[in-house]
PDB file of C-alpha atoms and ligand atoms in Angstrom:
ATOM      1  CA  MET R   1     -27.525  -5.460  -7.894  1.00 84.00           C
ATOM      2  CA  GLU R   2     -23.679  -5.496  -8.288  1.00 93.00           C
ATOM      3  CA  ILE R   3     -21.416  -2.999  -6.902  1.00 97.00           C
ATOM      4  CA  ILE R   4     -17.799  -2.496  -8.251  1.00 98.00           C
ATOM      5  CA  GLU R   5     -14.883  -0.744  -6.322  1.00 98.00           C
ATOM      6  CA  LYS R   6     -11.346  -0.240  -7.401  1.00 98.00           C
ATOM      7  CA  ALA R   7      -8.514  -0.897  -4.894  1.00 98.00           C
ATOM      8  CA  PRO R   8      -5.515   1.177  -5.733  1.00 98.00           C
ATOM      9  CA  ALA R   9      -2.058  -0.030  -4.515  1.00 97.00           C
ATOM     10  CA  LYS R  10      -0.041   2.284  -2.425  1.00 97.00           C
ATOM     11  CA  ILE R  11       3.673   3.383  -2.268  1.00 97.00           C
ATOM     12  CA  ASN R  12       5.851   4.541   0.538  1.00 97.00           C
ATOM     13  CA  LEU R  13       7.934   7.513  -0.573  1.00 98.00           C
ATOM     14  CA  GLY R  14       8.970   7.591   2.991  1.00 98.00           C
ATOM     15  CA  LEU R  15       8.906   5.197   5.710  1.00 98.00           C
ATOM     16  CA  ASP R  16      10.722   5.855   9.199  1.00 98.00           C
ATOM     17  CA  VAL R  17      10.567   3.552  12.103  1.00 98.00           C
ATOM     18  CA  LEU R  18      10.915   5.572  15.412  1.00 98.00           C
ATOM     19  CA  TYR R  19      10.672   3.102  18.092  1.00 97.00           C
ATOM     20  CA  LYS R  20       9.289  -0.321  19.213  1.00 96.00           C
ATOM     21  CA  ARG R  21       6.617   0.030  21.482  1.00 95.00           C
ATOM     22  CA  ASN R  22       5.635  -2.286  24.529  1.00 95.00           C
ATOM     23  CA  ASP R  23       2.784  -3.964  22.548  1.00 93.00           C
ATOM     24  CA  GLY R  24       5.650  -5.375  20.002  1.00 93.00           C
ATOM     25  CA  TYR R  25       4.123  -2.855  17.394  1.00 95.00           C
ATOM     26  CA  HIS R  26       6.406   0.030  15.792  1.00 97.00           C
ATOM     27  CA  GLU R  27       5.614   3.730  15.966  1.00 98.00           C
ATOM     28  CA  LEU R  28       6.005   4.971  12.079  1.00 98.00           C
ATOM     29  CA  GLU R  29       6.198   7.976  10.307  1.00 98.00           C
ATOM     30  CA  MET R  30       5.397   7.688   6.600  1.00 98.00           C
ATOM     31  CA  ILE R  31       4.766   9.629   3.540  1.00 98.00           C
ATOM     32  CA  MET R  32       2.194   7.298   1.344  1.00 97.00           C
ATOM     33  CA  ALA R  33       0.669   7.977  -2.089  1.00 96.00           C
ATOM     34  CA  SER R  34      -1.843   5.973  -4.241  1.00 96.00           C
ATOM     35  CA  ILE R  35      -0.830   4.602  -7.798  1.00 96.00           C
ATOM     36  CA  ASP R  36      -2.958   3.698 -10.832  1.00 94.00           C
ATOM     37  CA  LEU R  37      -2.399  -0.005 -10.397  1.00 97.00           C
ATOM     38  CA  ALA R  38      -5.403  -1.424  -8.952  1.00 98.00           C
ATOM     39  CA  ASP R  39      -7.442  -4.487  -7.992  1.00 98.00           C
ATOM     40  CA  ARG R  40     -10.913  -4.661  -8.788  1.00 98.00           C
ATOM     41  CA  LEU R  41     -13.582  -6.146  -6.542  1.00 98.00           C
ATOM     42  CA  THR R  42     -17.199  -6.943  -7.436  1.00 98.00           C
ATOM     43  CA  PHE R  43     -19.807  -7.276  -4.533  1.00 98.00           C
ATOM     44  CA  THR R  44     -23.163  -8.742  -4.944  1.00 98.00           C
ATOM     45  CA  LYS R  45     -25.898  -9.881  -2.350  1.00 97.00           C
ATOM     46  CA  THR R  46     -26.624 -13.472  -1.909  1.00 96.00           C
ATOM     47  CA  GLU R  47     -29.792 -15.298  -0.365  1.00 91.00           C
ATOM     48  CA  SER R  48     -27.610 -17.129   2.416  1.00 91.00           C
ATOM     49  CA  ASN R  49     -26.038 -15.798   5.241  1.00 90.00           C
ATOM     50  CA  ASP R  50     -22.543 -16.704   3.750  1.00 95.00           C
ATOM     51  CA  ILE R  51     -19.462 -14.566   2.756  1.00 97.00           C
ATOM     52  CA  THR R  52     -17.811 -16.228  -0.297  1.00 97.00           C
ATOM     53  CA  ILE R  53     -14.917 -14.914  -2.292  1.00 98.00           C
ATOM     54  CA  THR R  54     -13.584 -15.837  -5.698  1.00 97.00           C
ATOM     55  CA  THR R  55     -10.305 -14.652  -7.151  1.00 97.00           C
ATOM     56  CA  ASN R  56      -8.254 -15.026 -10.192  1.00 96.00           C
ATOM     57  CA  SER R  57      -5.035 -15.107  -7.815  1.00 93.00           C
ATOM     58  CA  GLY R  58      -3.784 -18.428  -6.996  1.00 85.00           C
ATOM     59  CA  PHE R  59      -1.835 -17.182  -3.652  1.00 81.00           C
ATOM     60  CA  LEU R  60      -4.775 -16.013  -1.833  1.00 91.00           C
ATOM     61  CA  PRO R  61      -6.667 -17.646   0.921  1.00 93.00           C
ATOM     62  CA  THR R  62     -10.660 -17.114   0.357  1.00 94.00           C
ATOM     63  CA  ASP R  63     -11.555 -17.698   3.971  1.00 95.00           C
ATOM     64  CA  ARG R  64     -11.354 -15.762   7.046  1.00 95.00           C
ATOM     65  CA  LYS R  65      -7.490 -15.389   6.588  1.00 95.00           C
ATOM     66  CA  ASN R  66      -8.601 -12.806   3.899  1.00 97.00           C
ATOM     67  CA  ASN R  67      -8.750  -9.166   4.848  1.00 97.00           C
ATOM     68  CA  ILE R  68     -11.751  -8.912   2.699  1.00 98.00           C
ATOM     69  CA  PHE R  69     -13.569 -11.687   4.532  1.00 98.00           C
ATOM     70  CA  GLN R  70     -12.582  -9.827   7.779  1.00 98.00           C
ATOM     71  CA  ALA R  71     -13.861  -6.656   6.766  1.00 98.00           C
ATOM     72  CA  ILE R  72     -17.200  -7.930   5.848  1.00 98.00           C
ATOM     73  CA  GLU R  73     -17.297  -9.593   9.054  1.00 97.00           C
ATOM     74  CA  ALA R  74     -16.643  -6.266  10.806  1.00 98.00           C
ATOM     75  CA  MET R  75     -19.335  -4.690   8.970  1.00 98.00           C
ATOM     76  CA  LYS R  76     -22.184  -7.144   9.535  1.00 97.00           C
ATOM     77  CA  LYS R  77     -21.309  -7.160  13.349  1.00 97.00           C
ATOM     78  CA  ARG R  78     -21.519  -3.396  13.564  1.00 98.00           C
ATOM     79  CA  TYR R  79     -24.291  -2.703  11.174  1.00 97.00           C
ATOM     80  CA  ALA R  80     -26.321  -6.122  11.334  1.00 96.00           C
ATOM     81  CA  PHE R  81     -27.358  -6.130   7.732  1.00 95.00           C
ATOM     82  CA  GLU R  82     -29.418  -9.114   6.329  1.00 92.00           C
ATOM     83  CA  GLY R  83     -28.016 -11.827   3.990  1.00 93.00           C
ATOM     84  CA  GLY R  84     -24.623 -12.895   2.472  1.00 96.00           C
ATOM     85  CA  VAL R  85     -22.304 -11.443   0.103  1.00 98.00           C
ATOM     86  CA  HIS R  86     -20.375 -12.703  -2.840  1.00 98.00           C
ATOM     87  CA  VAL R  87     -16.969 -10.793  -3.516  1.00 98.00           C
ATOM     88  CA  ASN R  88     -15.156 -11.271  -7.007  1.00 98.00           C
ATOM     89  CA  LEU R  89     -11.446 -10.077  -6.446  1.00 98.00           C
ATOM     90  CA  GLN R  90      -9.529  -9.535  -9.738  1.00 98.00           C
ATOM     91  CA  LYS R  91      -6.069  -9.304  -8.476  1.00 97.00           C
ATOM     92  CA  ASN R  92      -3.708  -7.132 -10.426  1.00 97.00           C
ATOM     93  CA  ILE R  93      -1.585  -6.015  -7.457  1.00 96.00           C
ATOM     94  CA  PRO R  94       1.617  -8.261  -7.020  1.00 93.00           C
ATOM     95  CA  VAL R  95       0.674 -10.091  -3.502  1.00 91.00           C
ATOM     96  CA  ALA R  96       3.296  -9.680  -0.418  1.00 88.00           C
ATOM     97  CA  ALA R  97       4.906  -7.061  -2.429  1.00 92.00           C
ATOM     98  CA  GLY R  98       5.045  -3.887  -0.121  1.00 93.00           C
ATOM     99  CA  LEU R  99       2.214  -2.306  -2.191  1.00 96.00           C
ATOM    100  CA  GLY R 100      -0.619  -2.504   0.218  1.00 96.00           C
ATOM    101  CA  GLY R 101      -2.753  -4.817  -2.081  1.00 96.00           C
ATOM    102  CA  GLY R 102      -4.427  -6.739   0.824  1.00 96.00           C
ATOM    103  CA  SER R 103      -5.159  -3.609   2.703  1.00 97.00           C
ATOM    104  CA  SER R 104      -6.519  -1.603  -0.130  1.00 98.00           C
ATOM    105  CA  ASP R 105      -8.511  -4.650  -0.945  1.00 98.00           C
ATOM    106  CA  ALA R 106     -10.290  -4.409   2.587  1.00 98.00           C
ATOM    107  CA  ALA R 107     -10.610  -0.638   2.457  1.00 98.00           C
ATOM    108  CA  ALA R 108     -12.652  -1.330  -1.087  1.00 98.00           C
ATOM    109  CA  THR R 109     -14.608  -3.624   0.839  1.00 98.00           C
ATOM    110  CA  PHE R 110     -15.530  -1.234   3.527  1.00 98.00           C
ATOM    111  CA  ARG R 111     -16.622   1.123   0.713  1.00 98.00           C
ATOM    112  CA  GLY R 112     -18.283  -1.605  -1.498  1.00 98.00           C
ATOM    113  CA  ILE R 113     -20.502  -3.143   1.687  1.00 98.00           C
ATOM    114  CA  ASN R 114     -21.513   0.396   2.736  1.00 98.00           C
ATOM    115  CA  ARG R 115     -22.714   1.087  -0.671  1.00 98.00           C
ATOM    116  CA  LEU R 116     -24.319  -2.252  -1.487  1.00 98.00           C
ATOM    117  CA  PHE R 117     -26.106  -2.196   2.064  1.00 97.00           C
ATOM    118  CA  ASP R 118     -26.863   1.563   2.219  1.00 97.00           C
ATOM    119  CA  LEU R 119     -25.295   1.524   5.686  1.00 98.00           C
ATOM    120  CA  GLU R 120     -24.309   5.212   5.674  1.00 97.00           C
ATOM    121  CA  ALA R 121     -21.361   4.271   7.699  1.00 98.00           C
ATOM    122  CA  THR R 122     -18.734   7.332   7.895  1.00 98.00           C
ATOM    123  CA  LEU R 123     -15.088   7.367   7.011  1.00 96.00           C
ATOM    124  CA  GLU R 124     -14.379   7.523  10.769  1.00 96.00           C
ATOM    125  CA  GLU R 125     -16.609   4.365  11.672  1.00 97.00           C
ATOM    126  CA  MET R 126     -14.910   2.141   8.954  1.00 98.00           C
ATOM    127  CA  THR R 127     -11.504   3.411   9.974  1.00 96.00           C
ATOM    128  CA  GLU R 128     -12.048   2.361  13.528  1.00 96.00           C
ATOM    129  CA  LEU R 129     -13.253  -1.173  12.171  1.00 98.00           C
ATOM    130  CA  ALA R 130     -10.395  -1.445   9.910  1.00 97.00           C
ATOM    131  CA  ILE R 131      -7.540  -0.712  12.500  1.00 95.00           C
ATOM    132  CA  PRO R 132      -7.530  -4.218  14.087  1.00 95.00           C
ATOM    133  CA  ILE R 133      -7.473  -5.818  10.562  1.00 97.00           C
ATOM    134  CA  GLY R 134      -4.544  -4.115   9.159  1.00 95.00           C
ATOM    135  CA  THR R 135      -2.539  -0.791   9.931  1.00 93.00           C
ATOM    136  CA  ASP R 136      -2.465   0.212   6.084  1.00 96.00           C
ATOM    137  CA  ILE R 137      -6.113   0.317   5.596  1.00 98.00           C
ATOM    138  CA  PRO R 138      -6.765   3.677   6.995  1.00 97.00           C
ATOM    139  CA  PHE R 139      -4.736   5.229   4.622  1.00 98.00           C
ATOM    140  CA  CYS R 140      -6.179   3.266   1.890  1.00 98.00           C
ATOM    141  CA  LEU R 141      -9.869   4.415   2.928  1.00 97.00           C
ATOM    142  CA  LYS R 142      -8.609   7.968   2.479  1.00 94.00           C
ATOM    143  CA  GLY R 143      -6.488   7.377  -0.649  1.00 91.00           C
ATOM    144  CA  GLU R 144      -4.915  10.744  -0.695  1.00 94.00           C
ATOM    145  CA  THR R 145      -1.303  11.509  -0.397  1.00 96.00           C
ATOM    146  CA  ALA R 146      -0.664  11.547   3.417  1.00 97.00           C
ATOM    147  CA  LEU R 147       1.620  11.830   6.475  1.00 98.00           C
ATOM    148  CA  VAL R 148       0.725   8.542   8.204  1.00 98.00           C
ATOM    149  CA  THR R 149       1.940   8.228  11.758  1.00 98.00           C
ATOM    150  CA  GLY R 150       1.135   5.911  14.982  1.00 97.00           C
ATOM    151  CA  LEU R 151       0.942   2.492  13.950  1.00 95.00           C
ATOM    152  CA  GLY R 152      -0.357   3.501  10.481  1.00 94.00           C
ATOM    153  CA  GLU R 153      -3.738   4.467  11.749  1.00 93.00           C
ATOM    154  CA  ILE R 154      -3.354   8.439  12.044  1.00 96.00           C
ATOM    155  CA  VAL R 155      -3.615   9.776   8.320  1.00 97.00           C
ATOM    156  CA  THR R 156      -2.954  13.385   7.838  1.00 97.00           C
ATOM    157  CA  PRO R 157      -3.702  14.339   4.216  1.00 97.00           C
ATOM    158  CA  LEU R 158      -1.003  16.483   2.959  1.00 97.00           C
ATOM    159  CA  LYS R 159      -1.877  19.940   1.383  1.00 96.00           C
ATOM    160  CA  ARG R 160      -1.336  18.984  -2.005  1.00 95.00           C
ATOM    161  CA  PRO R 161      -0.826  15.449  -3.846  1.00 94.00           C
ATOM    162  CA  ILE R 162       2.844  14.522  -4.745  1.00 93.00           C
ATOM    163  CA  PRO R 163       4.111  16.271  -8.025  1.00 91.00           C
ATOM    164  CA  GLN R 164       3.077  14.712 -11.043  1.00 87.00           C
ATOM    165  CA  SER R 165       5.538  11.535 -11.514  1.00 91.00           C
ATOM    166  CA  TRP R 166       5.778   8.447 -13.376  1.00 95.00           C
ATOM    167  CA  VAL R 167       6.659   5.618 -10.989  1.00 97.00           C
ATOM    168  CA  VAL R 168       8.466   2.286 -12.297  1.00 98.00           C
ATOM    169  CA  LEU R 169       7.786  -0.427 -10.078  1.00 97.00           C
ATOM    170  CA  VAL R 170       9.820  -3.697  -9.951  1.00 97.00           C
ATOM    171  CA  LYS R 171       8.788  -6.668  -8.146  1.00 96.00           C
ATOM    172  CA  PRO R 172      11.312  -9.435  -7.750  1.00 96.00           C
ATOM    173  CA  LYS R 173      10.183 -12.965  -7.372  1.00 93.00           C
ATOM    174  CA  ILE R 174      10.202 -13.244  -3.712  1.00 92.00           C
ATOM    175  CA  SER R 175       7.520 -12.498  -1.156  1.00 88.00           C
ATOM    176  CA  VAL R 176       8.318 -10.729   1.918  1.00 91.00           C
ATOM    177  CA  SER R 177       6.501 -11.203   5.100  1.00 93.00           C
ATOM    178  CA  THR R 178       6.093  -7.641   7.108  1.00 93.00           C
ATOM    179  CA  PRO R 179       5.429  -9.320  10.622  1.00 94.00           C
ATOM    180  CA  ARG R 180       8.822 -11.210  10.019  1.00 95.00           C
ATOM    181  CA  VAL R 181      10.697  -8.032   8.998  1.00 97.00           C
ATOM    182  CA  PHE R 182       9.323  -5.864  11.919  1.00 97.00           C
ATOM    183  CA  SER R 183      10.330  -8.868  14.226  1.00 96.00           C
ATOM    184  CA  LYS R 184      13.620  -9.086  12.858  1.00 96.00           C
ATOM    185  CA  ILE R 185      14.757  -5.141  12.633  1.00 96.00           C
ATOM    186  CA  ASP R 186      17.251  -3.713  15.317  1.00 94.00           C
ATOM    187  CA  VAL R 187      15.562  -0.205  15.749  1.00 95.00           C
ATOM    188  CA  ASP R 188      18.867   1.168  17.192  1.00 94.00           C
ATOM    189  CA  THR R 189      20.941   0.536  13.880  1.00 94.00           C
ATOM    190  CA  LEU R 190      18.347   1.842  11.499  1.00 96.00           C
ATOM    191  CA  THR R 191      18.706   4.980   9.260  1.00 95.00           C
ATOM    192  CA  HIS R 192      15.859   7.614   9.363  1.00 97.00           C
ATOM    193  CA  PRO R 193      14.786   9.492   6.239  1.00 98.00           C
ATOM    194  CA  ASN R 194      13.922  13.134   6.876  1.00 98.00           C
ATOM    195  CA  ILE R 195      10.359  12.735   6.535  1.00 98.00           C
ATOM    196  CA  LYS R 196       9.553  16.386   7.212  1.00 98.00           C
ATOM    197  CA  ALA R 197      11.756  17.445   4.597  1.00 98.00           C
ATOM    198  CA  LEU R 198       9.973  15.092   2.378  1.00 98.00           C
ATOM    199  CA  GLN R 199       6.679  16.392   3.504  1.00 98.00           C
ATOM    200  CA  LYS R 200       7.729  20.050   2.814  1.00 98.00           C
ATOM    201  CA  ALA R 201       9.035  19.207  -0.669  1.00 98.00           C
ATOM    202  CA  ILE R 202       5.816  17.619  -1.535  1.00 97.00           C
ATOM    203  CA  GLU R 203       3.701  20.555  -0.346  1.00 97.00           C
ATOM    204  CA  ASP R 204       5.835  22.857  -2.006  1.00 97.00           C
ATOM    205  CA  ASN R 205       5.207  20.982  -5.249  1.00 95.00           C
ATOM    206  CA  ASN R 206       9.349  20.666  -5.518  1.00 96.00           C
ATOM    207  CA  TYR R 207       9.809  17.433  -7.578  1.00 95.00           C
ATOM    208  CA  THR R 208      13.589  17.972  -7.459  1.00 96.00           C
ATOM    209  CA  GLU R 209      13.594  18.486  -3.698  1.00 97.00           C
ATOM    210  CA  MET R 210      11.118  15.519  -3.156  1.00 97.00           C
ATOM    211  CA  THR R 211      13.309  12.874  -5.042  1.00 97.00           C
ATOM    212  CA  GLN R 212      16.179  13.692  -2.648  1.00 98.00           C
ATOM    213  CA  HIS R 213      14.248  12.794   0.575  1.00 98.00           C
ATOM    214  CA  LEU R 214      13.152   9.476  -0.197  1.00 98.00           C
ATOM    215  CA  GLY R 215      13.904   6.870   2.169  1.00 98.00           C
ATOM    216  CA  ASN R 216      12.821   3.763   3.953  1.00 98.00           C
ATOM    217  CA  SER R 217      14.128   2.405   7.409  1.00 98.00           C
ATOM    218  CA  LEU R 218      13.202  -0.929   6.669  1.00 98.00           C
ATOM    219  CA  GLU R 219      15.490  -1.292   3.348  1.00 97.00           C
ATOM    220  CA  SER R 220      18.668  -2.128   4.933  1.00 96.00           C
ATOM    221  CA  TYR R 221      17.148  -5.338   6.633  1.00 96.00           C
ATOM    222  CA  THR R 222      15.368  -6.473   3.551  1.00 97.00           C
ATOM    223  CA  MET R 223      18.258  -5.775   1.233  1.00 97.00           C
ATOM    224  CA  LYS R 224      20.620  -7.762   3.325  1.00 96.00           C
ATOM    225  CA  LYS R 225      18.196 -10.727   3.516  1.00 96.00           C
ATOM    226  CA  PHE R 226      17.325 -10.483  -0.226  1.00 97.00           C
ATOM    227  CA  PRO R 227      20.320  -8.809  -2.139  1.00 97.00           C
ATOM    228  CA  VAL R 228      18.327  -8.844  -5.524  1.00 96.00           C
ATOM    229  CA  VAL R 229      16.269  -5.886  -4.052  1.00 97.00           C
ATOM    230  CA  LYS R 230      19.619  -3.901  -3.639  1.00 98.00           C
ATOM    231  CA  MET R 231      20.419  -4.907  -6.996  1.00 97.00           C
ATOM    232  CA  ILE R 232      17.292  -3.646  -8.636  1.00 97.00           C
ATOM    233  CA  LYS R 233      17.706  -0.564  -6.796  1.00 98.00           C
ATOM    234  CA  GLU R 234      21.307   0.164  -8.099  1.00 97.00           C
ATOM    235  CA  LYS R 235      20.111  -0.857 -11.632  1.00 97.00           C
ATOM    236  CA  MET R 236      17.358   1.634 -11.491  1.00 97.00           C
ATOM    237  CA  LEU R 237      19.891   4.356 -10.449  1.00 97.00           C
ATOM    238  CA  ASP R 238      22.331   3.394 -12.909  1.00 96.00           C
ATOM    239  CA  PHE R 239      19.745   3.531 -15.727  1.00 96.00           C
ATOM    240  CA  GLY R 240      18.992   7.235 -14.672  1.00 95.00           C
ATOM    241  CA  VAL R 241      15.778   7.402 -12.611  1.00 97.00           C
ATOM    242  CA  ASP R 242      15.364  10.340 -10.507  1.00 97.00           C
ATOM    243  CA  ALA R 243      15.096   8.621  -7.389  1.00 98.00           C
ATOM    244  CA  ALA R 244      14.637   4.758  -6.080  1.00 98.00           C
ATOM    245  CA  VAL R 245      13.203   3.578  -2.836  1.00 98.00           C
ATOM    246  CA  MET R 246      12.054   0.059  -1.489  1.00 98.00           C
ATOM    247  CA  SER R 247       8.194   0.231  -0.849  1.00 97.00           C
ATOM    248  CA  GLY R 248       6.993  -0.814   2.616  1.00 96.00           C
ATOM    249  CA  SER R 249       8.728  -4.003   3.955  1.00 96.00           C
ATOM    250  CA  GLY R 250       9.642  -4.663   0.306  1.00 95.00           C
ATOM    251  CA  PRO R 251      10.573  -6.489  -1.874  1.00 96.00           C
ATOM    252  CA  THR R 252       9.142  -3.977  -4.467  1.00 97.00           C
ATOM    253  CA  VAL R 253      11.284  -1.057  -5.528  1.00 98.00           C
ATOM    254  CA  ILE R 254       9.726   2.030  -6.870  1.00 98.00           C
ATOM    255  CA  ALA R 255      11.719   4.621  -9.001  1.00 98.00           C
ATOM    256  CA  LEU R 256      10.475   8.196  -9.900  1.00 97.00           C
ATOM    257  CA  CYS R 257      10.805   9.686 -13.316  1.00 96.00           C
ATOM    258  CA  ASP R 258       9.458  13.163 -14.493  1.00 92.00           C
ATOM    259  CA  LYS R 259       9.137  12.079 -18.249  1.00 93.00           C
ATOM    260  CA  HIS R 260       6.985   9.024 -19.440  1.00 95.00           C
ATOM    261  CA  SER R 261       9.527   8.228 -22.311  1.00 96.00           C
ATOM    262  CA  ARG R 262      12.351   7.900 -19.871  1.00 96.00           C
ATOM    263  CA  ALA R 263      10.251   5.878 -17.655  1.00 97.00           C
ATOM    264  CA  ILE R 264       9.055   3.456 -20.412  1.00 97.00           C
ATOM    265  CA  HIS R 265      12.770   3.171 -21.638  1.00 96.00           C
ATOM    266  CA  ILE R 266      14.186   2.512 -18.011  1.00 96.00           C
ATOM    267  CA  ALA R 267      11.359  -0.145 -17.658  1.00 97.00           C
ATOM    268  CA  ASN R 268      12.316  -1.967 -20.782  1.00 96.00           C
ATOM    269  CA  SER R 269      16.036  -2.035 -19.653  1.00 95.00           C
ATOM    270  CA  LEU R 270      15.048  -3.502 -16.227  1.00 96.00           C
ATOM    271  CA  LYS R 271      12.822  -6.314 -18.048  1.00 94.00           C
ATOM    272  CA  GLY R 272      16.111  -7.988 -18.618  1.00 87.00           C
ATOM    273  CA  PHE R 273      16.651  -8.249 -14.767  1.00 84.00           C
ATOM    274  CA  CYS R 274      13.100  -8.946 -13.381  1.00 89.00           C
ATOM    275  CA  GLN R 275       9.867 -10.084 -15.228  1.00 88.00           C
ATOM    276  CA  GLU R 276       7.523  -7.960 -13.155  1.00 94.00           C
ATOM    277  CA  VAL R 277       7.975  -4.372 -13.970  1.00 97.00           C
ATOM    278  CA  TYR R 278       5.225  -1.838 -14.237  1.00 97.00           C
ATOM    279  CA  VAL R 279       4.910   1.744 -15.214  1.00 97.00           C
ATOM    280  CA  VAL R 280       2.210   3.633 -13.375  1.00 96.00           C
ATOM    281  CA  ARG R 281       1.221   7.291 -12.506  1.00 94.00           C
ATOM    282  CA  THR R 282       0.631   8.434  -9.049  1.00 92.00           C
ATOM    283  CA  LEU R 283      -3.300   9.077  -8.267  1.00 88.00           C
ATOM    284  CA  ASN R 284      -3.742  12.773  -7.801  1.00 72.00           C
ATOM    285  CA  GLN R 285      -7.268  13.282  -6.269  1.00 54.00           C
TER     286      GLN R 285
HETATM  287  O1  LIG E   1      -1.423  -4.414  10.469  1.00 50.15           O
HETATM  288  P1  LIG E   1      -0.576  -5.282   9.277  1.00 50.15           P
HETATM  289  O2  LIG E   1      -0.987  -6.294   9.002  1.00 50.15           O
HETATM  290  O3  LIG E   1      -0.035  -4.246   8.363  1.00 50.15           O
HETATM  291  O4  LIG E   1       0.814  -5.399  10.149  1.00 50.15           O
HETATM  292  C1  LIG E   1       1.479  -6.489   9.756  1.00 50.15           C
HETATM  293  C2  LIG E   1       2.668  -6.795  11.051  1.00 50.15           C
HETATM  294  O5  LIG E   1       3.601  -5.752  10.954  1.00 50.15           O
HETATM  295  C3  LIG E   1       1.887  -6.636  12.305  1.00 50.15           C
HETATM  296  O6  LIG E   1       1.427  -7.952  12.713  1.00 50.15           O
HETATM  297  C4  LIG E   1       3.226  -6.306  13.103  1.00 50.15           C
HETATM  298  O7  LIG E   1       3.872  -7.588  13.254  1.00 50.15           O
HETATM  299  C5  LIG E   1       3.960  -5.522  12.387  1.00 50.15           C
HETATM  300  N1  LIG E   1       3.817  -3.909  12.281  1.00 50.15           N
HETATM  301  C6  LIG E   1       4.517  -3.334  13.277  1.00 50.15           C
HETATM  302  N2  LIG E   1       4.353  -1.895  13.646  1.00 50.15           N
HETATM  303  C7  LIG E   1       3.424  -1.321  12.722  1.00 50.15           C
HETATM  304  C8  LIG E   1       2.679  -2.063  11.688  1.00 50.15           C
HETATM  305  C9  LIG E   1       2.981  -3.378  11.763  1.00 50.15           C
HETATM  306  O8  LIG E   1       5.375  -3.918  14.132  1.00 50.15           O
HETATM  307  N3  LIG E   1       3.326   0.075  12.900  1.00 50.15           N
END
């Protein structure tokens, strides 16, 4: 039997770093949504006890360093199912981009293993197993537009999904290490987006108000280290997007447009500066 799961990328419409905790992690307040740019994972049972991963991506480890591997190990330890698993990962989400690709793959793995072995694991149980593997996985398990707080493990779905929008994504040819960004930021000097106002605008289905409150506390650090990120955001705004913000710790910059034709036009203009440009929709379950 073969099980297929889609793993959608996430975007941060808002990311506020509140403070650094004693354990070195950061207390966050974020608004996150899923988009229709997705990896595709295929799960099959195998006779041996092994976990094996194949992928079309040249950038990813296929051993224990991969989140998929860790998610299967966690499920096996908790539910003690017999036999091994082979996973084929078709990678479509750019890697180390601020789009939560690795976390979404892990979330898809929890769902896939649950179905493949009929484990009847609840969302709460899978979330508990997910937290030590990656702080964005709890959001990816739910997938709805949400306020995400704590380290990333407290996911509160908003009353409604983000207003229908087209998202132009530009991923410059650099990779950003999230642990490195968090270890380098000076929390006292960060800017703080108004997450409450962003949440209210979304829940009021007010697109214009929403575009005025996009923001990311990590943007200034990543932009200083990689000026190309700043350049992309400025180009997007020059070309007339409704709003633009860096996603996660970067380097991908996302821009919102209410009209598809304008999103396509702007994406084509941006292709002059950057190879990896996507036009996607938000997923509104
Ligand atoms: O858990 P995840 O792999 O997403 O996090 C990567 C790194 O980002 C962590 O190892 C930690 O250094 C940093 N981080 C943090 N505070 C958070 C989430 C992540 O400092 N709330």
